Short mmCIF file of C-alpha atoms and ligand atoms in Angstrom, two decimals:
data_model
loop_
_atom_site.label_atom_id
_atom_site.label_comp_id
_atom_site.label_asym_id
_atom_site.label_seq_id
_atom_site.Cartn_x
_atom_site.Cartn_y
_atom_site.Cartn_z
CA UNK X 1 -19.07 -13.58 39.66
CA UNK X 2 -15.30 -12.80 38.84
CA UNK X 3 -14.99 -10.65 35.69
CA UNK X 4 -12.90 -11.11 32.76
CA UNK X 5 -10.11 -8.37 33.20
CA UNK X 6 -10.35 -6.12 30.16
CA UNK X 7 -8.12 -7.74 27.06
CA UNK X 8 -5.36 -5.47 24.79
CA UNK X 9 -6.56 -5.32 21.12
CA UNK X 10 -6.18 -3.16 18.10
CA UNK X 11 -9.37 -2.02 15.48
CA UNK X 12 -9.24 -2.01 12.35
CA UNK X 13 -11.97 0.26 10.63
CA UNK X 14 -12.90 0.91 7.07
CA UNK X 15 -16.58 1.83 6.63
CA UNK X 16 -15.56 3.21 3.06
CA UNK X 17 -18.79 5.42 2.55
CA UNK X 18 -18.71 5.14 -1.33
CA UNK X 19 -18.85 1.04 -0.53
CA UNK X 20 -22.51 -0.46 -1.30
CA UNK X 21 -24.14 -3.47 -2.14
CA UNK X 22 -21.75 -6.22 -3.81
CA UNK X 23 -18.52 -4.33 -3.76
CA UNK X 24 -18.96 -4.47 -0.18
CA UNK X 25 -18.45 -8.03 0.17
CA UNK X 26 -15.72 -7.72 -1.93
CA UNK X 27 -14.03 -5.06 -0.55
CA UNK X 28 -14.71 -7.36 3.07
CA UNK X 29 -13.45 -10.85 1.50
CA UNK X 30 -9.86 -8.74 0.21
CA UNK X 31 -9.63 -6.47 3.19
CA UNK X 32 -9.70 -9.85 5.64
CA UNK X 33 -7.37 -11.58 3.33
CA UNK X 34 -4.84 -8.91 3.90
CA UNK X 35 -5.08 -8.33 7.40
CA UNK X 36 -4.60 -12.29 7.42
CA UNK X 37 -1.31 -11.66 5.39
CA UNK X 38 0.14 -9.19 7.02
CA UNK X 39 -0.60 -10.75 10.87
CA UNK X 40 0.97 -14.18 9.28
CA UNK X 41 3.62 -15.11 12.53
CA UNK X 42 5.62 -18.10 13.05
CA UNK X 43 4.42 -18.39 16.82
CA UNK X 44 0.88 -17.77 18.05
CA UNK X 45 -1.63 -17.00 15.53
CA UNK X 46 -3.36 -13.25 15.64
CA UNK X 47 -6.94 -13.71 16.15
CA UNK X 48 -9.00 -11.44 14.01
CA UNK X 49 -12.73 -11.39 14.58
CA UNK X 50 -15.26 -9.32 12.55
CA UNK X 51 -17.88 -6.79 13.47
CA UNK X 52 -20.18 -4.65 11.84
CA UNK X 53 -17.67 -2.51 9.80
CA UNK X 54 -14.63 -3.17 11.99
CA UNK X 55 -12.02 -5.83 12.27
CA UNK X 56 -10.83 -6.53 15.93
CA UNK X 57 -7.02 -7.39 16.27
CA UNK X 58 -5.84 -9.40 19.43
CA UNK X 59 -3.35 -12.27 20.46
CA UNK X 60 -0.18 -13.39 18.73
CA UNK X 61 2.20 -10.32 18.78
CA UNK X 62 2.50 -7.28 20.91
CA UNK X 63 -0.11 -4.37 20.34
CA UNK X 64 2.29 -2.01 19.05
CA UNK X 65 3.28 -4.51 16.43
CA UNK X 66 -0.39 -5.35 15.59
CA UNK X 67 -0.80 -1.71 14.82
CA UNK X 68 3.07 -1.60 12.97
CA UNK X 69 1.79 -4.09 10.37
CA UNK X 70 -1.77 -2.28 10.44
CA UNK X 71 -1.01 0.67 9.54
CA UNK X 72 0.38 -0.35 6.30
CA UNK X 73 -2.48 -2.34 4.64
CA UNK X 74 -4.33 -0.65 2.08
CA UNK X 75 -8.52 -0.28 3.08
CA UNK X 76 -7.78 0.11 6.59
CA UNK X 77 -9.03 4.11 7.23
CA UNK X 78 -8.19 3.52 11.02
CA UNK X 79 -5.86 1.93 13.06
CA UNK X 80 -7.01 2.16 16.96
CA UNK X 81 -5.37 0.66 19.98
CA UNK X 82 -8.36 -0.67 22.51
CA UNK X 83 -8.94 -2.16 25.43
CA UNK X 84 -11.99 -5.01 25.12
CA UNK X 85 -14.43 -5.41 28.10
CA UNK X 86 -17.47 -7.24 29.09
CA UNK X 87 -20.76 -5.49 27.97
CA UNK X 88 -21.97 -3.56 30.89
CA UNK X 89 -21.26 -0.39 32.77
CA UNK X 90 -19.87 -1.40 35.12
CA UNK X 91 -17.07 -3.06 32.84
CA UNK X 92 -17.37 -0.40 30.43
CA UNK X 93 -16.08 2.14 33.63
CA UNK X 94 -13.49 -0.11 35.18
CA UNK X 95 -12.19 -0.15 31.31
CA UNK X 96 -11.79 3.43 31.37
CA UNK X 97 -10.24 3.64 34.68
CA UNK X 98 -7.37 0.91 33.44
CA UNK X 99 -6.93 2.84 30.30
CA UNK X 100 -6.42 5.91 31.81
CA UNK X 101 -4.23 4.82 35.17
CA UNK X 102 -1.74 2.78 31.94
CA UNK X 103 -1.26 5.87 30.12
CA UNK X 104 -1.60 9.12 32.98
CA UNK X 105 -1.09 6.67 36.42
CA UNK X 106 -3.10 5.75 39.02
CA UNK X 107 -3.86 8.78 40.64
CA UNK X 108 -2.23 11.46 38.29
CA UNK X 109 -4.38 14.84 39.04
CA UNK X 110 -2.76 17.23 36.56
CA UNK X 111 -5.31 19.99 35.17
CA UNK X 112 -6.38 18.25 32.57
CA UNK X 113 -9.41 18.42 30.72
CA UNK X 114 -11.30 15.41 29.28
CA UNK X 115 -14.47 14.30 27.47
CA UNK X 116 -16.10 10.80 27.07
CA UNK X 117 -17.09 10.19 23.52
CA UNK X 118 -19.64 7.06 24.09
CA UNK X 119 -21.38 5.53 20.96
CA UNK X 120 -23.75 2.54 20.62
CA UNK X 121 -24.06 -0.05 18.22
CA UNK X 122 -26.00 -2.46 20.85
CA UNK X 123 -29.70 -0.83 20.91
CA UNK X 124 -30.07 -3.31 24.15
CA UNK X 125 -27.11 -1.58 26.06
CA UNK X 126 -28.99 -0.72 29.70
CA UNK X 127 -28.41 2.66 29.35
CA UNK X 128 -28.15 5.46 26.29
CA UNK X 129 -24.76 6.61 24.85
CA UNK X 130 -25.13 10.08 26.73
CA UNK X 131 -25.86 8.49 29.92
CA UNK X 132 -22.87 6.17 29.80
CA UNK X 133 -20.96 9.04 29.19
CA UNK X 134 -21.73 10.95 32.33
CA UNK X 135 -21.89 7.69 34.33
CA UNK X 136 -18.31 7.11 33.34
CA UNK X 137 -17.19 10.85 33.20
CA UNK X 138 -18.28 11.12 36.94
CA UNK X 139 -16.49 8.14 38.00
CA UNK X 140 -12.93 10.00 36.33
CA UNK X 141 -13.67 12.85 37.53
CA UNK X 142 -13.60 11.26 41.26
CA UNK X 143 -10.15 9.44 40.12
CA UNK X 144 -8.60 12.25 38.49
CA UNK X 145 -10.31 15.39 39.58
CA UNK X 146 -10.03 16.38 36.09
CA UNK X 147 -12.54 19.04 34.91
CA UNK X 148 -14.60 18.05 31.34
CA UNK X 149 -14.33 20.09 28.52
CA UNK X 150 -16.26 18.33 25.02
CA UNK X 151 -15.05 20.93 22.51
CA UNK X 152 -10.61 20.65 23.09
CA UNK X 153 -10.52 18.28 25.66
CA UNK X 154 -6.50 17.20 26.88
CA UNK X 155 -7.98 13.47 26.64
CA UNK X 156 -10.73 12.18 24.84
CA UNK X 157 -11.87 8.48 25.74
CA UNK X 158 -14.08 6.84 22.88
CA UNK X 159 -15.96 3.91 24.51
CA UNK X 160 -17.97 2.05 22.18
CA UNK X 161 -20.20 -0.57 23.00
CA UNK X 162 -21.31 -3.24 20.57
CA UNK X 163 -23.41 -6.40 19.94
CA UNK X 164 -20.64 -8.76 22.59
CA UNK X 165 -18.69 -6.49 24.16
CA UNK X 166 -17.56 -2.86 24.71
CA UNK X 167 -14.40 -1.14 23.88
CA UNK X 168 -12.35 1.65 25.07
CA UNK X 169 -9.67 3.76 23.42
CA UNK X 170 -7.45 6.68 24.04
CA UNK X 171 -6.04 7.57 20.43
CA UNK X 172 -6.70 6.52 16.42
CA UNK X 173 -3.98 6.75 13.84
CA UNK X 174 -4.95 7.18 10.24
CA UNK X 175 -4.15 4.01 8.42
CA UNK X 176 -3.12 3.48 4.72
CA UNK X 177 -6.80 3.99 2.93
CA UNK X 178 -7.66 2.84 -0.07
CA UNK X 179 -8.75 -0.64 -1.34
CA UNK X 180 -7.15 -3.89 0.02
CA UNK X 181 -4.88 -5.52 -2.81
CA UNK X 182 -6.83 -7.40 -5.04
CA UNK X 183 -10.14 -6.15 -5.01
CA UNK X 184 -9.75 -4.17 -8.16
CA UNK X 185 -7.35 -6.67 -10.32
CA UNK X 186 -4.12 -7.45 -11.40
CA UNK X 187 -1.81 -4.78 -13.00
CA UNK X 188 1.86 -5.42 -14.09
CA UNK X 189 4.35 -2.55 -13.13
CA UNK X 190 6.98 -1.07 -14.77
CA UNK X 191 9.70 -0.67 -12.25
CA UNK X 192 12.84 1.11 -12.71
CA UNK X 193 15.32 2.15 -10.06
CA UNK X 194 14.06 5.71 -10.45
CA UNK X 195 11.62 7.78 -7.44
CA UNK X 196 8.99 7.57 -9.95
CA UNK X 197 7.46 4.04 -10.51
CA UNK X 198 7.67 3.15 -6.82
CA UNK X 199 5.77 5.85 -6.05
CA UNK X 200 3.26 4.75 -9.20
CA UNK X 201 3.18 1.20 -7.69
CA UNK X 202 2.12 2.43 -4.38
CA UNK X 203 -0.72 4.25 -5.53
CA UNK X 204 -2.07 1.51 -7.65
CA UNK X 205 -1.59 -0.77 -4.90
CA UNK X 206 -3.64 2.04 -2.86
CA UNK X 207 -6.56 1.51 -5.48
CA UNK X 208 -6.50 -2.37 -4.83
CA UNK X 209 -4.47 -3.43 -7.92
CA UNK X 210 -2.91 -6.21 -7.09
CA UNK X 211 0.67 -5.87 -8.54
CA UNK X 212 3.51 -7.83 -10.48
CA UNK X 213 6.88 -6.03 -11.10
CA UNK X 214 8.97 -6.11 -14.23
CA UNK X 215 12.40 -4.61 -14.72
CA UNK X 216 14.34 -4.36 -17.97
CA UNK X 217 18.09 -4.29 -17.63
CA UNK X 218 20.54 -3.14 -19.82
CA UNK X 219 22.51 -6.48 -19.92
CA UNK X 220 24.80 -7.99 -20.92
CA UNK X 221 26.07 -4.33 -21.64
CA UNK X 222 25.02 -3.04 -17.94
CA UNK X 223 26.14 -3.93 -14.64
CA UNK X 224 23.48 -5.59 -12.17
CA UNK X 225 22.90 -2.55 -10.30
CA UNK X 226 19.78 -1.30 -11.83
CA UNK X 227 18.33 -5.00 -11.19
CA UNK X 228 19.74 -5.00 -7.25
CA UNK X 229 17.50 -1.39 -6.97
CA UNK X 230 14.49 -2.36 -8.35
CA UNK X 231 15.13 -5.68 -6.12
CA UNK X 232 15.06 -3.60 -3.32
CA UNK X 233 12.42 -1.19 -3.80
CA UNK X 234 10.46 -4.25 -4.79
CA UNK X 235 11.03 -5.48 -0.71
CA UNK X 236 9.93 -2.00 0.23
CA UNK X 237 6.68 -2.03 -1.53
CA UNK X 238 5.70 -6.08 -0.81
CA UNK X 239 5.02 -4.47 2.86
CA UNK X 240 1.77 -3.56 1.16
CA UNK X 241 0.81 -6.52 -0.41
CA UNK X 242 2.88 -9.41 0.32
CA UNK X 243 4.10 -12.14 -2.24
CA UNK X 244 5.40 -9.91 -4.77
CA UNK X 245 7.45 -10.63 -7.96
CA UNK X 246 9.50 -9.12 -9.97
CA UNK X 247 10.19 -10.44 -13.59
CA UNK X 248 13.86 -9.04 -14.90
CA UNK X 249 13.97 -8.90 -18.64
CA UNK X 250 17.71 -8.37 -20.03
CA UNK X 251 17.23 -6.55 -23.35
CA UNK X 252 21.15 -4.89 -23.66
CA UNK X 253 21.04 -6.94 -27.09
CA UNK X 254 17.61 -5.73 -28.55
CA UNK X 255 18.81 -2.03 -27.60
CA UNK X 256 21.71 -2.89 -30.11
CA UNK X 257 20.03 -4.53 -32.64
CA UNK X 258 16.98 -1.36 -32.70
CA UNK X 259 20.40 1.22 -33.04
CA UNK X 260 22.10 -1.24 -35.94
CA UNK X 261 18.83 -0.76 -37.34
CA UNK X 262 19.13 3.02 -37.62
CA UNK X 263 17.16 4.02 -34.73
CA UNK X 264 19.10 7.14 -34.34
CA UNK X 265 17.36 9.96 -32.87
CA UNK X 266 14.00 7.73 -31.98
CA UNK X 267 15.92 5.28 -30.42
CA UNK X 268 14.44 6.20 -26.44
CA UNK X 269 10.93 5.90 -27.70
CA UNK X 270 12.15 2.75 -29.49
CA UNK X 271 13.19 1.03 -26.44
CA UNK X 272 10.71 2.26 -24.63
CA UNK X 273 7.86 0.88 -26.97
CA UNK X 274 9.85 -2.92 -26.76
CA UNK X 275 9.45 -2.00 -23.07
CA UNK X 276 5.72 -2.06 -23.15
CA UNK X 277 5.32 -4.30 -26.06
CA UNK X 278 7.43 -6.77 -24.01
CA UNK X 279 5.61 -6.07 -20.86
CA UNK X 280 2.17 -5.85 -22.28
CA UNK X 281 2.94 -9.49 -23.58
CA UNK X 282 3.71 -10.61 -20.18
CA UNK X 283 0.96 -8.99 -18.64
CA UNK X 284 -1.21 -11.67 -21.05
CA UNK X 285 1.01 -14.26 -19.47
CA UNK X 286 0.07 -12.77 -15.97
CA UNK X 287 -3.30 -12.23 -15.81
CA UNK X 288 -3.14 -8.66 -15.74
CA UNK X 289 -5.40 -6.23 -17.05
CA UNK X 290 -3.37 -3.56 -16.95
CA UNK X 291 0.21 -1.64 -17.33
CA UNK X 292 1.34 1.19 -14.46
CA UNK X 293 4.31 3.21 -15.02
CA UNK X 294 5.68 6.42 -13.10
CA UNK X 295 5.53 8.71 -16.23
CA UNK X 296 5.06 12.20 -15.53
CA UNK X 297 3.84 14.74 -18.74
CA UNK X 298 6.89 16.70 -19.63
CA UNK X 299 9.38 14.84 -16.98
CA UNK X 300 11.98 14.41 -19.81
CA UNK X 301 11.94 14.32 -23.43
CA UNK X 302 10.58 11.04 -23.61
CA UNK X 303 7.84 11.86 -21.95
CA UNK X 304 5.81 14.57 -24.30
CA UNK X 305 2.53 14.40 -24.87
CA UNK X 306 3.55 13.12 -28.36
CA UNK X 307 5.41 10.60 -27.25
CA UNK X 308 3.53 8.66 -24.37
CA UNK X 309 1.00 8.26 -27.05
CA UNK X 310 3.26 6.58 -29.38
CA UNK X 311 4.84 4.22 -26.81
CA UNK X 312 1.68 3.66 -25.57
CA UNK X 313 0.42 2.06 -29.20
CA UNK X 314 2.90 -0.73 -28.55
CA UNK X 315 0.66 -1.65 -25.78
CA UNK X 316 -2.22 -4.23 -26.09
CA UNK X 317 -3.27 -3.85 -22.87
CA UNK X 318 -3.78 -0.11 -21.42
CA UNK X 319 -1.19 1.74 -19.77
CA UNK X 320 -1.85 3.70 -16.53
CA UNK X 321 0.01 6.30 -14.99
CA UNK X 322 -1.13 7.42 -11.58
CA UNK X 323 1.49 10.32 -11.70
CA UNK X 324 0.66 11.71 -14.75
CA UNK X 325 0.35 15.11 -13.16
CA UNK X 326 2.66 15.47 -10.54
CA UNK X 327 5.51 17.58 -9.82
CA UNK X 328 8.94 15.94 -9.46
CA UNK X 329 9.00 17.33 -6.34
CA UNK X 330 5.79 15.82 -4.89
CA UNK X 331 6.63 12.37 -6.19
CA UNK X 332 10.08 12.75 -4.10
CA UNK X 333 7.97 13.68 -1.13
CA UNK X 334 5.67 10.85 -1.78
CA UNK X 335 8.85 8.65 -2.29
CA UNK X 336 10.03 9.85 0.99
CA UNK X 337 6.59 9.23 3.40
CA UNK X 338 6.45 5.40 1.63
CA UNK X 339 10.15 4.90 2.29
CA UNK X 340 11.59 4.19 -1.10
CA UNK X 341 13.65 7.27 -1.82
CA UNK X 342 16.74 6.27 -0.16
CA UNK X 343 16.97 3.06 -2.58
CA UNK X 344 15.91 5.43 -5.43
CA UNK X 345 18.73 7.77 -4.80
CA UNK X 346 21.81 5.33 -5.37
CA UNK X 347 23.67 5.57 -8.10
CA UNK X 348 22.98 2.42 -11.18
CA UNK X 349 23.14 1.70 -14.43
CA UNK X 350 20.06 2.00 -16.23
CA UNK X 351 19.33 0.85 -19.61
CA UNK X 352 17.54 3.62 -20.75
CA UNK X 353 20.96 5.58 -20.65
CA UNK X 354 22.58 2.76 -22.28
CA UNK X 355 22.92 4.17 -26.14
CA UNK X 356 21.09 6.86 -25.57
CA UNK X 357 21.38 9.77 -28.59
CA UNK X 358 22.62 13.24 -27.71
CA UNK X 359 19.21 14.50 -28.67
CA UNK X 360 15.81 12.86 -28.22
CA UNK X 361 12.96 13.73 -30.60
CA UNK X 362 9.78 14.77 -28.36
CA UNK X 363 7.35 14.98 -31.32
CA UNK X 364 6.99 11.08 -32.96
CA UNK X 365 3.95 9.02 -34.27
CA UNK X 366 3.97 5.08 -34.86
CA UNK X 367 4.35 4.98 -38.17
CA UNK X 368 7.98 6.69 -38.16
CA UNK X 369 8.57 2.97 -36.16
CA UNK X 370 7.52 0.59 -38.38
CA UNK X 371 11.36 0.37 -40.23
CA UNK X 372 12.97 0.16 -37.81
CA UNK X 373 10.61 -2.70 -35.60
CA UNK X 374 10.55 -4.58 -38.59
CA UNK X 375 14.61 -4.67 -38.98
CA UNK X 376 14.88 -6.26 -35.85
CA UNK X 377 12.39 -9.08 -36.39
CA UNK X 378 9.96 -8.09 -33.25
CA UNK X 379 7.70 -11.17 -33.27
CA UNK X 380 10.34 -13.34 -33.27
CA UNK X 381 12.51 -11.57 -30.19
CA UNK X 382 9.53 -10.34 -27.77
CA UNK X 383 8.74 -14.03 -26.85
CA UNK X 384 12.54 -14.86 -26.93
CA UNK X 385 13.28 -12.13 -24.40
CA UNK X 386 10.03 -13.15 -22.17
CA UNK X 387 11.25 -17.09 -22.52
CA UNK X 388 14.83 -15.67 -20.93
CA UNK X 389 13.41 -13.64 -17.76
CA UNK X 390 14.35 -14.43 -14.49
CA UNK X 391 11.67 -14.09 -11.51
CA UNK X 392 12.50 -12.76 -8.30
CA UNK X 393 10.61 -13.12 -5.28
CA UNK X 394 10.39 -11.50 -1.92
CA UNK X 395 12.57 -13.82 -0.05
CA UNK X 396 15.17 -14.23 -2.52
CA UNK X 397 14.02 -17.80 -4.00
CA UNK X 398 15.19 -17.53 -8.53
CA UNK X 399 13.16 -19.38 -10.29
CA UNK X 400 15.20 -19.58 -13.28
CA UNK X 401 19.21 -20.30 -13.24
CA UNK X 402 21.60 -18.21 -14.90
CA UNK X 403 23.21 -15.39 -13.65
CA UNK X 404 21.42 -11.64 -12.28
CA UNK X 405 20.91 -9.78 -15.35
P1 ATP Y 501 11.65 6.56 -12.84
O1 ATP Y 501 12.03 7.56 -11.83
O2 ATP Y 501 10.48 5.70 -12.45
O3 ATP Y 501 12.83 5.76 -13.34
P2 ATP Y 501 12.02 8.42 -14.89
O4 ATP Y 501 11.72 9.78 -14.46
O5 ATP Y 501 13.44 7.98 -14.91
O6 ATP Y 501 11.15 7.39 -14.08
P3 ATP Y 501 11.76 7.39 -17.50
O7 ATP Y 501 13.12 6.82 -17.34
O8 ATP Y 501 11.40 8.14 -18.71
O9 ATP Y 501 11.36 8.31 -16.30
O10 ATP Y 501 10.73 6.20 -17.35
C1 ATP Y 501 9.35 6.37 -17.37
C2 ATP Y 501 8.72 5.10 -16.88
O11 ATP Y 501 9.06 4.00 -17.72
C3 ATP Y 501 9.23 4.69 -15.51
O12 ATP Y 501 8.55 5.34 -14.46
C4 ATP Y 501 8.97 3.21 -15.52
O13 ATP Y 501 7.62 2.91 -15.23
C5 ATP Y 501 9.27 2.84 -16.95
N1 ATP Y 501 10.69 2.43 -17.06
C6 ATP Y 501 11.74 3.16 -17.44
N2 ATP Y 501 12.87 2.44 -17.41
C7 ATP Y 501 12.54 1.20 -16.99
C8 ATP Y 501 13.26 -0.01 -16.73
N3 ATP Y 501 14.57 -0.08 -16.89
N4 ATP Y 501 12.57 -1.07 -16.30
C9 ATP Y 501 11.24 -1.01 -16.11
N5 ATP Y 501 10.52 0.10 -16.32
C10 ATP Y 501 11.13 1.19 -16.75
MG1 MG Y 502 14.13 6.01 -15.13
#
């Protein structure tokens, strides 16, 4: 009988321990629809088949691009290269053998040490995990003439053998963690050009929010800059999710009108509560549950305990804010390992600074608002504003005309 010749593929393994009963189907039914996302090609479809707590990668595009796009989908704990072979030992060794000879040679007799790290999820295997192991770990150390060592070992072979088949792998990277996007909802984001939301976005994403993107621009009184960085970082962070949009509201004009009104010293937290009251209202729109941003207690004066409270009560959906306690530094950090600090650093023009007052007041309540939100007719301007936003998409397709505010 000619055998199969052991096949390149990569697993994908999440057995989150804290998953049980129906959350584990969910968790399964998002997980699978973002491995199927991010695998999408134009050519030769990936094939992804499904074991007992492990999705197995194969076909379509090169390992080490299977593994490129796995590593950055969120419920995927680890990402390991494998070879897949027919289930019996004598397969199971030959496996090995290959494995070894592609990464060390053929005949490479160095003074290694290795260990064989067999496992069992196929009760009918002929033999027992531990006797696999030394059947295989004999059969290297004729090859090799490497000695085995199963505390440090120089090369540790896992070689599990399931229900179908048996694989064999040299090395596991940690993937992304988490819960795939979706499982836990929809959220809207408030994205600025800044290090922090990104970094906000990311981790909600990590929790399996699904996420939409909004951006508020200072225009007409603003250049498009702000809009082309939160653009960007919006690219950055689809890698995780896939069809994202971002929604850019121009509210230059309703930044006016609150400082005509008298805003004066309040006028930040004034913006900032249209910013949530507008963004709250399109969350309705959206479907989302939720509102993320990347405020940090004490960041700036705007961001006082005082404060977040009272923008918060423009809300009418709640407002979470994953880096509540974190250091500027770690969310830079952070920025940096997720790859969105470099678009965070360049210069814009954000609204925020747009007529900002030397001196912001970091103790306010609600009611000091009411004037001043009633002056400039809210009810009639949030849905005016939402009626006027443009919608990006990754891929560059506007839904509405007019130019980039
Ligand atoms: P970031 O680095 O995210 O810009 P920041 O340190 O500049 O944050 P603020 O400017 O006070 O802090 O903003 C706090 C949060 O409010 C931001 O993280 C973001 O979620 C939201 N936000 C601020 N400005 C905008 C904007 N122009 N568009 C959308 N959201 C914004
Ligand atoms: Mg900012």
């Amino acid at each position: 009988m000619t055998r199969q010749e052991p096949q390149e593929c990569v697993l994908l393994k999440y057995g989150e321990l804290a998953l049980k009963g129906r959350n584990r189907g969910l968790f399964e039914r998002h997980l699978l629809q973002a491995v199927e996302h991010a695998m999408r090609t134009d050519g030769e479809q990936v094939r992804i088949s499904r074991r007992e707590g492990v999705l197995v990668l194969s076909h379509g595009l090169p390992r080490h691009e299977l593994m490129e796009r796995a590593v950055h989908v969120f419920g995927v704990s680890v990402v390991q290269p494998a070879l897949r072979t027919a289930c019996d030992v004598g397969a199971a060794t030959e496996a090995v053998l290959l494995a070894l000879a592609g990464k060390y040679g053929d005949h490479d007799r160095g003074a290694r040490t290795f260990a064989i790290r067999a496992r069992r999820r196929n009760k009918t295997f002929p033999m027992t995990s531990h006797e696999l192991a030394a059947h295989i770990g004999e059969r290297v150390r004729d090859v090799h003439g490497w000695r085995v060592d199963l505390g440090q070992p120089d090369v540790e072979v896992v070689v599990e053998a399931d229900k179908r088949e048996v694989f064999v792998s040299l090395e596991r990277h940690r993937g992304q963690g988490g819960l795939p996007a979706g499982a836990s909802g929809r959220a809207l984001v408030l994205l600025s050009g800044g290090y922090d939301s990104p970094v906000a976005a990311h981790r909600a994403m990590r929790r399996g929010l699904r996420c939409e993107f909004v951006h508020f621009s200072g225009a007409p009184y603003t250049d498009p800059s702000s809009t082309y960085k939160a653009y960007a970082l919006l690219r950055e962070l689809d890698r995780y999710q896939g069809r994202s949009r971002l929604h850019v509201v121009a509210i230059g004009k309703a930044q006016r009108a609150l400082a005509t009104a008298g805003a004066g010293k309040l006028q930040v937290i004034a913006q900032r509560r249209l910013m949530v009251r507008l963004a709250s209202e399109l969350a309705r729109e959206l479907n989302a549950q939720a509102l993320v941003t990347g405020d940090s207690i004490g960041q700036v004066a705007s961001q006082t305990l005082s404060n977040l409270a009272t923008v918060e009560q423009a809300s009418s959906v709640p407002v979470l804010r994953p880096l509540l306690t974190w250091d500027k530094s770690e969310i830079i950090a952070e920025a940096e390992r997720i790859g969105t600090a470099d678009i965070s650093a360049l210069p814009d023009e954000d609204c925020c600074a747009l007529l900002a007052p030397p001196r912001v007041a970091t103790r306010t309540g609600p009611g000091e608002f009411e004037g001043i939100e009633g002056r400039v007719e809210l009810a009639e301007l949030v849905p005016k504003l939402l009626a006027d936003a443009q919608v990006l998409t990754v891929g560059g397709t506007r839904s509405q005309a007019g130019p980039l505010a």
